[in-house]
Coordinates of C-alpha atoms in Angstrom, one line a residue:
Chain A
M680 CA 52.6 134.5 116.3
S681 CA 53.2 130.3 117.8
V682 CA 56.2 128.4 117.1
T683 CA 55.0 125.3 114.7
P684 CA 56.0 122.1 113.8
G685 CA 57.5 122.9 110.7
W686 CA 59.2 125.6 112.0
Y687 CA 61.5 122.8 113.7
M688 CA 61.9 120.9 110.4
I689 CA 62.7 123.6 108.3
L690 CA 65.8 124.9 111.3
A691 CA 66.0 121.2 111.3
A692 CA 67.3 121.8 107.6
V693 CA 69.0 123.6 108.0
L694 CA 71.2 121.8 110.5
F695 CA 71.7 119.0 108.4
A696 CA 72.5 121.9 105.3
I697 CA 75.3 122.2 107.7
G698 CA 76.6 119.2 108.4
A699 CA 76.6 118.5 105.0
S700 CA 79.0 121.3 103.8
G701 CA 81.2 120.5 106.9
I702 CA 81.6 117.8 105.7
L703 CA 82.7 118.8 102.3
L704 CA 84.7 121.4 103.4
R705 CA 87.2 120.5 106.7
R706 CA 89.6 118.5 105.9
N707 CA 90.0 117.5 109.0
A708 CA 88.6 114.0 110.1
L709 CA 87.5 114.9 113.6
V710 CA 85.7 119.1 112.3
M711 CA 84.5 115.9 109.1
F712 CA 83.3 113.6 112.6
M713 CA 81.3 116.6 114.1
S714 CA 79.7 117.8 111.0
I715 CA 78.1 113.9 110.1
E716 CA 77.4 114.1 114.5
L717 CA 75.6 117.4 113.0
M718 CA 73.3 116.1 110.7
L719 CA 72.3 112.8 112.8
N720 CA 71.3 115.2 115.2
A721 CA 69.5 117.2 112.3
V722 CA 68.0 113.4 112.0
N723 CA 66.2 113.2 115.2
L724 CA 64.7 116.7 115.0
T725 CA 63.3 116.0 112.8
F726 CA 60.9 112.5 113.7
V727 CA 61.2 113.7 116.8
A728 CA 59.4 118.0 115.3
A729 CA 57.5 115.4 112.7
G730 CA 55.9 113.0 115.7
R731 CA 55.0 116.1 117.5
Q732 CA 52.8 116.8 113.6
L733 CA 51.4 113.2 113.1
G734 CA 50.5 113.0 117.5
T735 CA 51.9 110.1 117.0
L736 CA 54.9 108.6 120.0
E737 CA 57.4 106.8 116.6
G738 CA 59.1 109.5 115.5
Q739 CA 60.2 110.3 119.6
V740 CA 61.2 106.2 119.9
S741 CA 63.2 106.7 117.0
V742 CA 65.3 109.6 118.6
V743 CA 66.1 107.7 121.3
F744 CA 67.4 104.3 118.6
V745 CA 69.8 107.2 116.4
M746 CA 71.2 108.0 118.9
V747 CA 71.7 105.0 120.8
V748 CA 73.6 103.6 117.1
A749 CA 75.2 107.2 116.7
A750 CA 76.5 107.3 120.8
A751 CA 78.4 103.3 119.1
E752 CA 79.2 105.5 116.3
V753 CA 81.5 107.5 118.3
V754 CA 82.8 104.3 119.5
V755 CA 84.2 103.6 116.2
G756 CA 85.9 106.8 114.6
L757 CA 86.9 107.9 117.5
A758 CA 88.8 104.4 117.9
I759 CA 89.7 105.2 113.7
I760 CA 90.7 108.4 114.7
V761 CA 93.1 107.5 117.5
A762 CA 94.7 105.1 115.1
V763 CA 95.7 107.0 112.2
F764 CA 96.1 110.0 115.1
R765 CA 99.3 108.3 116.1
K766 CA 100.7 106.0 113.3
R767 CA 100.7 109.7 111.6
A768 CA 100.5 112.7 114.6
T769 CA 97.8 114.2 112.2
A770 CA 93.2 114.0 111.4
S771 CA 93.7 116.2 107.9
V772 CA 92.2 113.8 105.7
D773 CA 94.8 115.3 102.7
E774 CA 97.6 113.6 104.0
L775 CA 95.9 110.1 103.9
S776 CA 96.4 109.7 100.5
E777 CA 98.4 106.7 100.4
L778 CA 96.2 104.1 98.6
R779 CA 95.1 106.1 94.9
G780 CA 95.7 105.0 92.1
Chain B
M1430 CA 51.0 85.7 115.3
S1431 CA 49.1 84.7 118.7
A1432 CA 50.9 86.6 122.1
L1433 CA 53.9 83.3 122.4
F1434 CA 56.7 84.3 121.6
D1435 CA 57.4 82.4 118.7
Y1436 CA 61.1 81.4 119.4
H1437 CA 60.9 78.4 116.3
A1438 CA 61.2 82.0 113.5
L1439 CA 64.6 83.8 116.1
A1440 CA 66.0 80.5 116.3
P1441 CA 68.7 81.5 113.9
E1442 CA 69.1 84.6 115.1
L1443 CA 69.5 84.0 119.0
I1444 CA 71.5 81.3 118.1
L1445 CA 73.9 83.4 116.2
A1446 CA 74.7 85.7 119.0
F1447 CA 74.7 83.4 121.5
T1448 CA 78.0 82.7 118.9
V1449 CA 79.2 86.0 118.9
M1450 CA 79.4 86.0 122.4
A1451 CA 80.9 82.8 122.9
V1452 CA 83.3 83.6 120.5
L1453 CA 84.8 86.6 122.6
A1454 CA 84.5 83.9 126.0
V1455 CA 86.6 81.5 124.3
D1456 CA 88.8 84.2 123.3
L1457 CA 89.5 85.0 127.2
M1458 CA 89.9 81.0 127.8
P1459 CA 93.4 79.8 128.1
V1460 CA 93.5 78.0 124.3
P1461 CA 94.4 77.9 121.2
K1462 CA 93.2 81.0 118.9
Y1463 CA 92.3 79.5 116.3
Y1464 CA 89.4 77.7 118.8
A1465 CA 86.8 81.0 118.6
A1466 CA 87.5 80.1 115.0
V1467 CA 86.0 76.8 115.3
T1468 CA 83.5 77.7 117.8
G1469 CA 81.8 80.8 115.1
L1470 CA 82.4 78.0 112.7
V1471 CA 80.4 75.6 114.2
G1472 CA 78.2 78.1 115.6
L1473 CA 77.2 79.5 112.2
F1474 CA 76.8 75.9 110.5
A1475 CA 73.9 75.2 114.0
S1476 CA 72.4 78.9 113.1
I1477 CA 71.3 76.7 109.5
I1478 CA 69.4 74.6 111.0
P1479 CA 66.9 75.6 112.0
L1480 CA 66.4 78.2 108.3
L1481 CA 65.9 74.7 106.5
T1482 CA 63.5 73.5 109.6
L1483 CA 62.1 77.0 109.0
A1484 CA 61.6 76.8 105.5
L1485 CA 60.4 72.7 106.0
C1486 CA 58.4 73.7 108.3
S1487 CA 55.9 72.1 106.3
E1488 CA 56.7 68.6 105.8
L1489 CA 57.1 68.5 109.8
S1490 CA 55.3 67.1 112.1
F1491 CA 57.2 69.4 115.4
C1492 CA 56.0 73.1 114.0
S1493 CA 52.5 74.2 111.8
D1494 CA 52.8 76.0 109.0
N1495 CA 51.4 79.8 109.1
G1496 CA 53.0 80.7 106.0
A1497 CA 54.8 84.1 106.4
R1498 CA 55.8 84.3 109.9
L1499 CA 55.5 88.3 111.9
L1500 CA 56.2 89.5 114.2
F1501 CA 56.8 92.5 116.7
G1502 CA 54.1 94.5 115.1
D1503 CA 54.4 93.9 112.4
S1504 CA 58.8 95.7 112.1
Y1505 CA 60.2 91.7 111.3
V1506 CA 58.8 88.8 109.7
V1507 CA 60.7 86.0 108.6
D1508 CA 59.4 84.2 105.0
T1509 CA 60.7 82.6 101.7
F1510 CA 62.8 85.2 101.0
S1511 CA 64.5 86.3 104.5
L1512 CA 65.5 83.3 105.1
V1513 CA 67.2 83.0 101.9
L1514 CA 69.2 85.4 101.8
K1515 CA 70.0 84.9 105.6
G1516 CA 71.2 81.5 104.2
L1517 CA 73.3 83.4 101.8
F1518 CA 74.9 85.8 104.6
L1519 CA 75.9 82.5 106.9
V1520 CA 77.0 80.8 104.2
S1521 CA 79.6 83.5 102.9
A1522 CA 80.2 83.9 106.3
F1523 CA 81.6 79.8 106.8
I1524 CA 83.4 80.9 103.4
S1525 CA 84.8 84.5 104.9
L1526 CA 85.8 82.9 108.1
L1527 CA 87.2 80.0 106.5
L1528 CA 89.3 82.5 104.3
A1529 CA 90.6 84.5 107.7
V1530 CA 91.9 81.9 109.7
G1531 CA 95.1 80.7 108.3
Y1532 CA 95.8 85.1 108.0
V1533 CA 94.6 86.0 111.3
E1534 CA 97.0 83.2 113.3
S1535 CA 99.9 84.6 110.6
D1536 CA 99.9 87.8 111.8
R1537 CA 100.4 89.6 115.1
Y1538 CA 97.6 92.1 115.9
Y1539 CA 94.3 90.0 117.8
Q1540 CA 92.7 87.1 116.7
G1541 CA 89.4 86.9 119.2
E1542 CA 88.0 89.7 118.6
Y1543 CA 88.5 89.5 114.7
Y1544 CA 86.2 86.7 115.3
F1545 CA 83.9 88.9 117.7
L1546 CA 84.1 91.6 114.6
L1547 CA 83.0 89.0 112.0
L1548 CA 79.5 87.9 114.1
A1549 CA 78.5 90.5 114.8
S1550 CA 78.1 92.0 111.2
V1551 CA 76.8 88.2 110.1
F1552 CA 74.2 88.4 113.3
G1553 CA 73.6 92.5 111.8
A1554 CA 73.3 90.6 108.3
V1555 CA 70.7 88.6 109.0
V1556 CA 68.1 91.2 111.4
M1557 CA 68.3 93.3 107.8
A1558 CA 66.7 90.6 106.0
S1559 CA 63.7 89.4 108.3
S1560 CA 63.8 94.1 109.1
R1561 CA 60.5 95.1 107.6
D1562 CA 60.1 98.8 109.6
L1563 CA 62.1 102.1 109.2
I1564 CA 64.2 101.7 112.5
S1565 CA 64.8 97.9 112.4
I1566 CA 66.2 97.8 109.2
F1567 CA 68.3 100.8 110.1
V1568 CA 69.6 98.7 113.1
G1569 CA 70.2 96.0 111.6
L1570 CA 73.1 98.1 108.7
E1571 CA 74.3 99.8 111.4
L1572 CA 75.8 95.7 113.2
V1573 CA 76.6 95.4 109.3
S1574 CA 79.1 98.1 109.0
G1575 CA 80.8 99.4 112.5
P1576 CA 82.5 96.8 114.0
A1577 CA 83.4 96.5 109.6
F1578 CA 85.0 100.0 109.4
L1579 CA 86.7 98.0 112.9
L1580 CA 87.6 95.3 110.2
A1581 CA 88.4 97.7 107.6
G1582 CA 91.7 98.6 110.4
W1583 CA 92.8 95.7 112.3
R1584 CA 96.1 95.8 111.5
K1585 CA 96.5 99.2 113.2
G1586 CA 100.0 99.4 113.3
D1587 CA 100.4 99.7 109.4
A1588 CA 99.3 103.3 108.0
R1589 CA 97.5 102.2 104.8
S1590 CA 94.7 99.5 107.2
N1591 CA 94.5 103.1 108.9
E1592 CA 93.7 105.4 105.6
A1593 CA 91.7 102.3 105.0
A1594 CA 88.7 102.4 108.3
L1595 CA 89.1 106.2 108.5
K1596 CA 88.1 106.5 105.0
F1597 CA 85.1 103.3 104.8
F1598 CA 83.8 105.2 107.9
I1599 CA 83.9 108.6 107.4
V1600 CA 81.9 107.7 104.1
G1601 CA 79.5 105.0 105.7
V1602 CA 78.3 107.3 108.4
L1603 CA 77.6 109.7 106.4
S1604 CA 75.2 107.5 104.3
A1605 CA 73.4 106.8 106.9
A1606 CA 73.0 110.5 108.3
I1607 CA 72.0 111.0 104.7
L1608 CA 70.1 107.8 105.4
L1609 CA 67.9 108.7 108.2
F1610 CA 67.4 112.1 107.0
G1611 CA 66.0 110.1 104.4
M1612 CA 63.4 108.3 106.2
S1613 CA 62.6 110.7 109.7
L1614 CA 60.9 113.3 106.3
I1615 CA 59.0 109.4 104.7
Y1616 CA 57.6 109.2 108.5
G1617 CA 56.7 112.8 108.4
V1618 CA 55.1 111.9 105.8
T1619 CA 53.3 108.5 105.6
G1620 CA 53.0 108.7 109.3
E1621 CA 54.4 105.5 108.8
L1622 CA 57.6 103.9 110.7
T1623 CA 56.9 99.8 109.1
F1624 CA 57.2 99.0 104.8
S1625 CA 53.6 97.8 105.2
G1626 CA 52.1 100.5 106.5
I1627 CA 53.9 102.6 104.2
R1628 CA 53.3 101.0 101.1
A1629 CA 49.4 101.1 102.4
A1630 CA 49.4 105.3 102.8
T1631 CA 50.9 105.8 99.9
V1632 CA 48.3 103.4 97.3
G1633 CA 47.9 106.9 94.7
G1634 CA 47.1 109.7 96.3
E1635 CA 48.8 112.3 95.3
L1636 CA 52.0 112.5 97.9
P1637 CA 54.1 116.3 98.3
A1638 CA 57.8 116.5 96.9
V1639 CA 59.7 115.8 99.4
F1640 CA 58.3 112.2 99.6
T1641 CA 60.0 111.8 96.3
L1642 CA 62.9 114.2 98.1
G1643 CA 62.8 110.9 101.5
V1644 CA 63.1 108.4 98.8
L1645 CA 65.5 109.5 97.3
F1646 CA 67.8 110.5 100.5
V1647 CA 66.7 107.0 101.2
L1648 CA 68.6 105.4 98.3
M1649 CA 71.3 107.5 97.8
G1650 CA 71.7 106.4 101.0
F1651 CA 71.4 102.4 100.6
A1652 CA 73.8 103.3 97.2
F1653 CA 77.3 104.8 99.8
K1654 CA 77.1 101.1 101.1
V1655 CA 76.4 98.7 98.2
S1656 CA 79.0 101.1 96.3
A1657 CA 78.0 102.1 93.0
V1658 CA 78.8 104.8 91.6
P1659 CA 78.7 108.4 91.7
F1660 CA 78.9 106.5 95.4
H1661 CA 81.7 104.5 95.0
F1662 CA 85.0 106.2 95.2
W1663 CA 84.8 105.3 98.7
T1664 CA 85.7 100.8 97.7
P1665 CA 88.9 101.1 95.8
D1666 CA 91.0 102.6 98.6
T1667 CA 89.0 100.5 102.0
Y1668 CA 89.3 97.6 99.8
E1669 CA 92.8 97.5 99.1
G1670 CA 94.2 99.1 102.8
A1671 CA 91.9 96.7 104.1
P1672 CA 93.2 92.8 105.4
T1673 CA 92.4 91.0 102.1
P1674 CA 90.0 88.9 104.1
V1675 CA 87.5 91.7 105.5
T1676 CA 87.5 92.7 101.3
A1677 CA 86.6 89.9 100.9
Y1678 CA 83.8 90.0 103.3
L1679 CA 83.1 93.9 102.3
S1680 CA 82.9 92.9 99.0
V1681 CA 79.9 89.3 99.5
G1682 CA 79.3 90.1 102.6
S1683 CA 79.2 93.8 103.4
K1684 CA 77.5 94.6 99.9
A1685 CA 75.2 92.4 100.0
A1686 CA 73.9 93.4 103.5
G1687 CA 73.3 97.0 101.7
F1688 CA 71.9 94.7 97.7
V1689 CA 69.5 93.3 100.2
G1690 CA 68.4 96.8 102.7
L1691 CA 67.0 98.2 99.1
L1692 CA 65.5 95.0 97.6
V1693 CA 63.1 95.6 100.9
I1694 CA 62.8 98.5 100.9
C1695 CA 62.9 99.6 96.9
Y1696 CA 60.0 96.0 96.6
S1697 CA 57.8 96.9 100.0
A1698 CA 57.8 100.1 101.4
F1699 CA 58.5 102.0 98.0
A1700 CA 56.0 99.5 96.1
N1701 CA 53.7 102.4 94.9
M1702 CA 57.4 104.6 94.5
R1703 CA 58.6 103.3 91.5
D1704 CA 58.5 105.8 88.6
I1705 CA 60.8 107.6 91.2
W1706 CA 63.2 104.8 91.8
G1707 CA 63.0 102.5 89.0
P1708 CA 65.2 105.7 86.9
A1709 CA 67.5 106.5 89.6
L1710 CA 68.5 103.2 89.6
W1711 CA 68.3 103.3 86.9
I1712 CA 71.5 106.2 86.2
I1713 CA 72.7 104.5 88.9
A1714 CA 73.0 101.1 87.0
V1715 CA 74.6 102.9 84.2
A1716 CA 76.8 104.9 86.3
S1717 CA 78.1 102.0 88.1
M1718 CA 78.6 100.0 84.9
T1719 CA 80.0 101.5 82.7
L1720 CA 82.8 103.4 85.3
G1721 CA 83.3 100.5 87.0
N1722 CA 84.2 97.9 84.0
L1723 CA 86.7 101.5 82.7
I1724 CA 88.6 102.0 85.3
A1725 CA 88.9 98.6 86.3
V1726 CA 90.8 98.5 82.5
R1727 CA 93.4 100.3 83.6
Q1728 CA 94.4 98.4 87.2
T1729 CA 97.5 97.1 88.1
N1730 CA 96.8 96.0 90.8
V1731 CA 94.3 92.6 91.9
I1732 CA 92.8 94.4 94.3
R1733 CA 92.1 97.2 93.3
L1734 CA 91.2 95.7 90.1
L1735 CA 88.8 92.8 91.8
G1736 CA 87.1 96.3 93.9
Y1737 CA 86.5 98.2 90.2
S1738 CA 85.1 95.2 88.9
S1739 CA 82.5 94.7 92.7
I1740 CA 81.3 98.4 91.6
A1741 CA 80.6 96.8 88.5
Q1742 CA 78.7 93.8 89.4
G1743 CA 77.0 95.9 91.2
G1744 CA 76.1 97.6 88.1
F1745 CA 74.6 94.8 86.5
M1746 CA 72.8 93.3 89.8
L1747 CA 71.3 96.8 90.1
A1748 CA 70.0 96.8 86.3
P1749 CA 67.3 94.4 87.2
F1750 CA 65.7 97.5 89.7
A1751 CA 66.1 100.0 86.7
V1752 CA 63.4 97.9 84.1
A1753 CA 60.8 97.2 88.0
S1754 CA 58.9 100.6 86.6
M1755 CA 58.2 100.0 83.5
V1756 CA 57.0 96.3 83.8
E1757 CA 54.1 94.2 86.1
G1758 CA 53.1 91.3 87.8
V1759 CA 55.3 88.2 86.3
E1760 CA 58.0 90.6 85.3
L1761 CA 57.8 92.3 87.8
E1762 CA 57.9 89.1 89.6
G1763 CA 61.0 88.3 87.7
A1764 CA 62.9 91.8 88.5
L1765 CA 63.3 90.9 91.8
F1766 CA 64.4 86.8 91.1
A1767 CA 67.4 88.3 88.4
T1768 CA 68.8 90.8 91.3
V1769 CA 68.2 87.7 94.2
T1770 CA 69.7 85.2 92.2
Y1771 CA 73.5 87.4 91.0
L1772 CA 73.8 88.0 94.3
L1773 CA 73.9 84.3 94.9
F1774 CA 75.8 83.1 92.5
Y1775 CA 78.0 86.3 92.7
A1776 CA 78.9 85.4 95.9
F1777 CA 80.5 82.4 95.4
M1778 CA 82.9 84.0 92.8
N1779 CA 84.1 86.9 94.4
L1780 CA 84.6 84.6 97.5
G1781 CA 86.8 82.4 95.2
A1782 CA 89.1 85.1 93.6
F1783 CA 89.7 87.1 96.3
G1784 CA 90.8 83.3 98.0
V1785 CA 93.1 82.7 95.0
V1786 CA 94.2 86.9 95.3
M1787 CA 94.9 85.2 98.7
A1788 CA 96.7 82.7 97.9
G1789 CA 98.7 83.4 95.6
M1790 CA 100.1 86.9 97.7
S1791 CA 100.8 84.3 99.8
K1792 CA 103.0 82.9 97.0
V1793 CA 104.5 86.2 96.3
K1794 CA 103.7 88.6 98.0
S1795 CA 101.9 91.5 96.5
A1796 CA 99.0 92.0 94.6
E1797 CA 100.9 93.3 91.7
L1798 CA 99.4 92.2 89.0
S1799 CA 103.2 91.8 87.9
S1800 CA 103.9 90.2 90.0
W1801 CA 101.6 87.1 89.4
S1802 CA 103.1 86.8 85.7
G1803 CA 104.1 83.1 85.0
M1804 CA 102.6 81.5 88.1
A1805 CA 101.2 78.4 86.4
Q1806 CA 104.8 77.2 86.1
Y1807 CA 105.7 77.3 90.0
A1808 CA 101.9 76.9 91.2
P1809 CA 99.9 75.2 88.5
G1810 CA 97.6 74.5 90.4
L1811 CA 96.4 78.0 92.1
S1812 CA 97.4 79.6 88.3
M1813 CA 94.1 76.4 87.1
L1814 CA 92.2 78.1 90.5
V1815 CA 92.3 81.9 89.1
V1816 CA 90.4 81.0 85.1
I1817 CA 87.8 79.5 86.9
F1818 CA 87.0 82.6 89.4
F1819 CA 88.2 85.1 87.2
F1820 CA 86.0 83.3 83.5
A1821 CA 82.7 82.7 86.4
L1822 CA 83.2 86.6 87.5
A1823 CA 82.7 87.7 83.4
G1824 CA 80.4 85.6 82.3
V1825 CA 82.4 82.2 80.6
P1826 CA 80.0 79.0 80.2
P1827 CA 79.5 76.6 82.0
L1828 CA 81.1 78.7 84.5
A1829 CA 78.4 80.0 87.8
G1830 CA 79.1 83.7 85.6
W1831 CA 77.4 82.9 83.0
F1832 CA 73.7 82.3 84.2
A1833 CA 73.5 84.7 86.6
K1834 CA 73.5 87.2 83.7
L1835 CA 71.5 85.6 82.2
V1836 CA 68.3 86.0 83.7
M1837 CA 70.5 90.1 84.9
F1838 CA 69.5 90.5 80.9
Q1839 CA 66.3 88.9 81.2
A1840 CA 64.9 90.6 83.1
I1841 CA 65.9 93.6 81.6
I1842 CA 64.5 92.1 77.8
S1843 CA 61.4 91.7 79.3
G1844 CA 60.7 95.6 79.7
A1845 CA 61.5 95.5 76.0
P1846 CA 59.5 97.9 74.0
N1847 CA 60.4 101.1 76.3
V1848 CA 63.6 102.0 74.7
W1849 CA 64.7 102.8 78.4
A1850 CA 64.8 99.1 78.9
V1851 CA 66.8 98.3 75.9
L1852 CA 69.5 101.3 76.2
L1853 CA 69.8 100.4 79.7
G1854 CA 70.8 95.7 77.9
V1855 CA 72.6 97.7 75.2
I1856 CA 74.7 98.7 77.9
A1857 CA 75.2 95.7 80.3
A1858 CA 76.4 93.5 76.7
V1859 CA 79.0 95.9 76.0
N1860 CA 79.8 96.6 79.5
A1861 CA 80.5 92.4 79.7
V1862 CA 82.6 92.8 77.0
V1863 CA 84.3 95.2 78.4
A1864 CA 84.4 93.3 82.4
F1865 CA 85.6 90.3 80.1
F1866 CA 89.2 92.0 78.9
Y1867 CA 90.4 92.8 82.3
Y1868 CA 89.5 89.7 83.6
A1869 CA 91.3 87.6 81.0
K1870 CA 94.6 90.1 81.4
V1871 CA 94.7 88.3 84.9
V1872 CA 94.4 85.1 83.3
K1873 CA 97.0 85.6 80.0
T1874 CA 99.2 87.7 83.1
V1875 CA 98.8 84.5 85.2
W1876 CA 99.4 81.5 82.4
M1877 CA 100.9 83.5 79.6
D1878 CA 104.1 85.8 80.7
S1879 CA 107.7 85.0 82.4
V1880 CA 108.3 85.2 85.7
P1881 CA 109.3 88.5 86.1
V1882 CA 113.3 87.9 87.1
E1883 CA 113.5 90.3 90.7
I1884 CA 111.8 86.5 92.0
P1885 CA 114.4 84.3 93.4
A1886 CA 113.7 81.0 92.4
A1887 CA 113.9 79.3 95.6
E1888 CA 110.7 82.0 97.1
L1889 CA 108.5 80.1 94.8
G1890 CA 106.6 77.7 94.8
G1891 CA 108.2 76.5 98.3
S1892 CA 104.7 76.9 100.5
G1893 CA 101.7 74.9 101.2
L1894 CA 98.8 76.7 101.2
N1895 CA 96.4 76.8 104.9
P1896 CA 94.0 74.1 105.4
A1897 CA 91.7 76.2 106.3
L1898 CA 91.8 78.1 103.1
A1899 CA 92.8 74.9 100.9
L1900 CA 89.3 74.3 102.3
A1901 CA 86.9 77.5 101.6
L1902 CA 88.2 77.9 97.9
G1903 CA 87.6 73.8 98.1
I1904 CA 84.4 75.4 98.6
T1905 CA 84.1 78.4 96.4
A1906 CA 85.9 76.4 93.3
I1907 CA 83.4 73.1 93.2
A1908 CA 80.4 76.2 94.1
T1909 CA 81.3 77.7 90.8
I1910 CA 81.7 74.9 88.5
V1911 CA 79.0 72.8 89.4
T1912 CA 76.1 76.0 90.0
G1913 CA 77.5 76.5 86.5
L1914 CA 76.7 73.1 85.3
F1915 CA 73.5 73.0 87.3
P1916 CA 72.4 76.5 87.4
G1917 CA 69.0 75.3 88.7
V1918 CA 70.8 74.6 91.8
L1919 CA 71.1 77.8 93.4
S1920 CA 68.3 80.0 90.8
F1921 CA 66.0 77.6 92.6
F1922 CA 66.5 79.4 96.1
G1923 CA 66.1 82.8 93.9
E1924 CA 62.5 81.6 92.6
A1925 CA 61.7 81.4 95.6
T1926 CA 61.3 84.9 96.8
R1927 CA 60.0 86.2 93.6
T1928 CA 56.3 86.0 95.5
F1929 CA 58.0 89.1 97.0
A1930 CA 57.6 91.2 94.8
S1931 CA 54.1 90.6 94.4
G1932 CA 53.2 89.2 97.6
F1933 CA 52.0 90.8 101.0

């Protein structure tokens, strides 16, 4: 039995679901952030698998863009998490509850 | 397009990109920091000029008019629609920058970076208006969001600002991931990234269910950006915690960028999928206007009130999308026209309302509604502006908002025989009344209630307005009154975008 691009897409969907449940269930900002990275990489896998299936290059080109944007987001996100940590010495999002109403 | 690079079509973006870098360079020079803001303002003004020459191309001798200009293999299009929305972004950025100058100067945080980030975000919005493929619109959207996350956390010693930034960031990146997953599914089914390609690939034929899922994911991603219910929960917290001029930008510039993405992707890429996104956006529009308005009624903080009000206004802007699946031809164009026109009017009113909030906060040091009571006794001019902007948002003629609401209702009624369109119209009408209640509550507090005793009289009415803030308030107030009396001034631009719905 050969591994067709379809299987990669299923794997990507599973990874995406794991990432999404990580966002919903975990309460540490860093872990939530890692879950989002997992979701972005699931997207990359889908793009590559689809590109392979279709025999076109756009899928792989898209992945490069997604990776660059994800890297930029890491920079922004870590900066914000560090700023929060300096102020409160915690990365738990449950303790960030000053703004409500 | 010929093999030559079309510099004229890209001139607004190029000027803006140079401005972004120039602002950073000016910040490094040993000159007063507000020079960076001046550089930004001049750059924004300069990038509006090529928009005008592009729009009036057929009238000018040096310019060869060939309609829409397609660049980079159809993935970047400069047409009337994109020119109008670029104009909206640049003008609202101009006002946002004016709002920010006094605030940024009075604080002890970095100034040059503020202007740099704001302009970078605007640059992303301008790119989005022309993007006609999945990747460029995604990169544009992230260029709008990335600097906006940092701006929200700009007061980095302030725990509230940190919290606002973190919430905004997590939700923003999550929405980007969902949006991208939808895009990857669409690419997987159609094999196309350009909107024209997707549109062509979806004509007629049966499409697998996974394509519908992709469309819904893309809608969900944009719904986060325009803070539509049920993807709105970050909005009030981020609006309250972020610096007020940033909130003004988020509620107009960043929100408008989300709407532009939604407009472009729905009316061009998914033009054959109106049966999917019409009903989905019907639900989101109804939920946004109803929940936004009901929660806004019980807010005691003016900024949170405006936050929920912007969710509700977003619902009104989404309503014409919902009827797009029920109508054809001219009425479909009318739906697009209604959303674009609403955006144009809303930008001035809402920027003005946030300008008033900033001016009010500089007087009473609080955004709590209770501390604003009786403001008319010591700041009658400012209180008059409160009346202008809050009644404009409520849609009271002759202030600007009434026309935006009128075109929205016209678009909804165009789907009339359909029971869902009628129901949407009724819900929107009830919501317009509920909205009037809380906007009027602010006006009533300012004009009719007495000054709270705990505020020492000496602190009130003393400090004059920052000149930049006064200028921003003047521009938005004049725009709100003039476009209310002569709505054609702005709706002309909305009319120009009409053909986007039926064209290409």
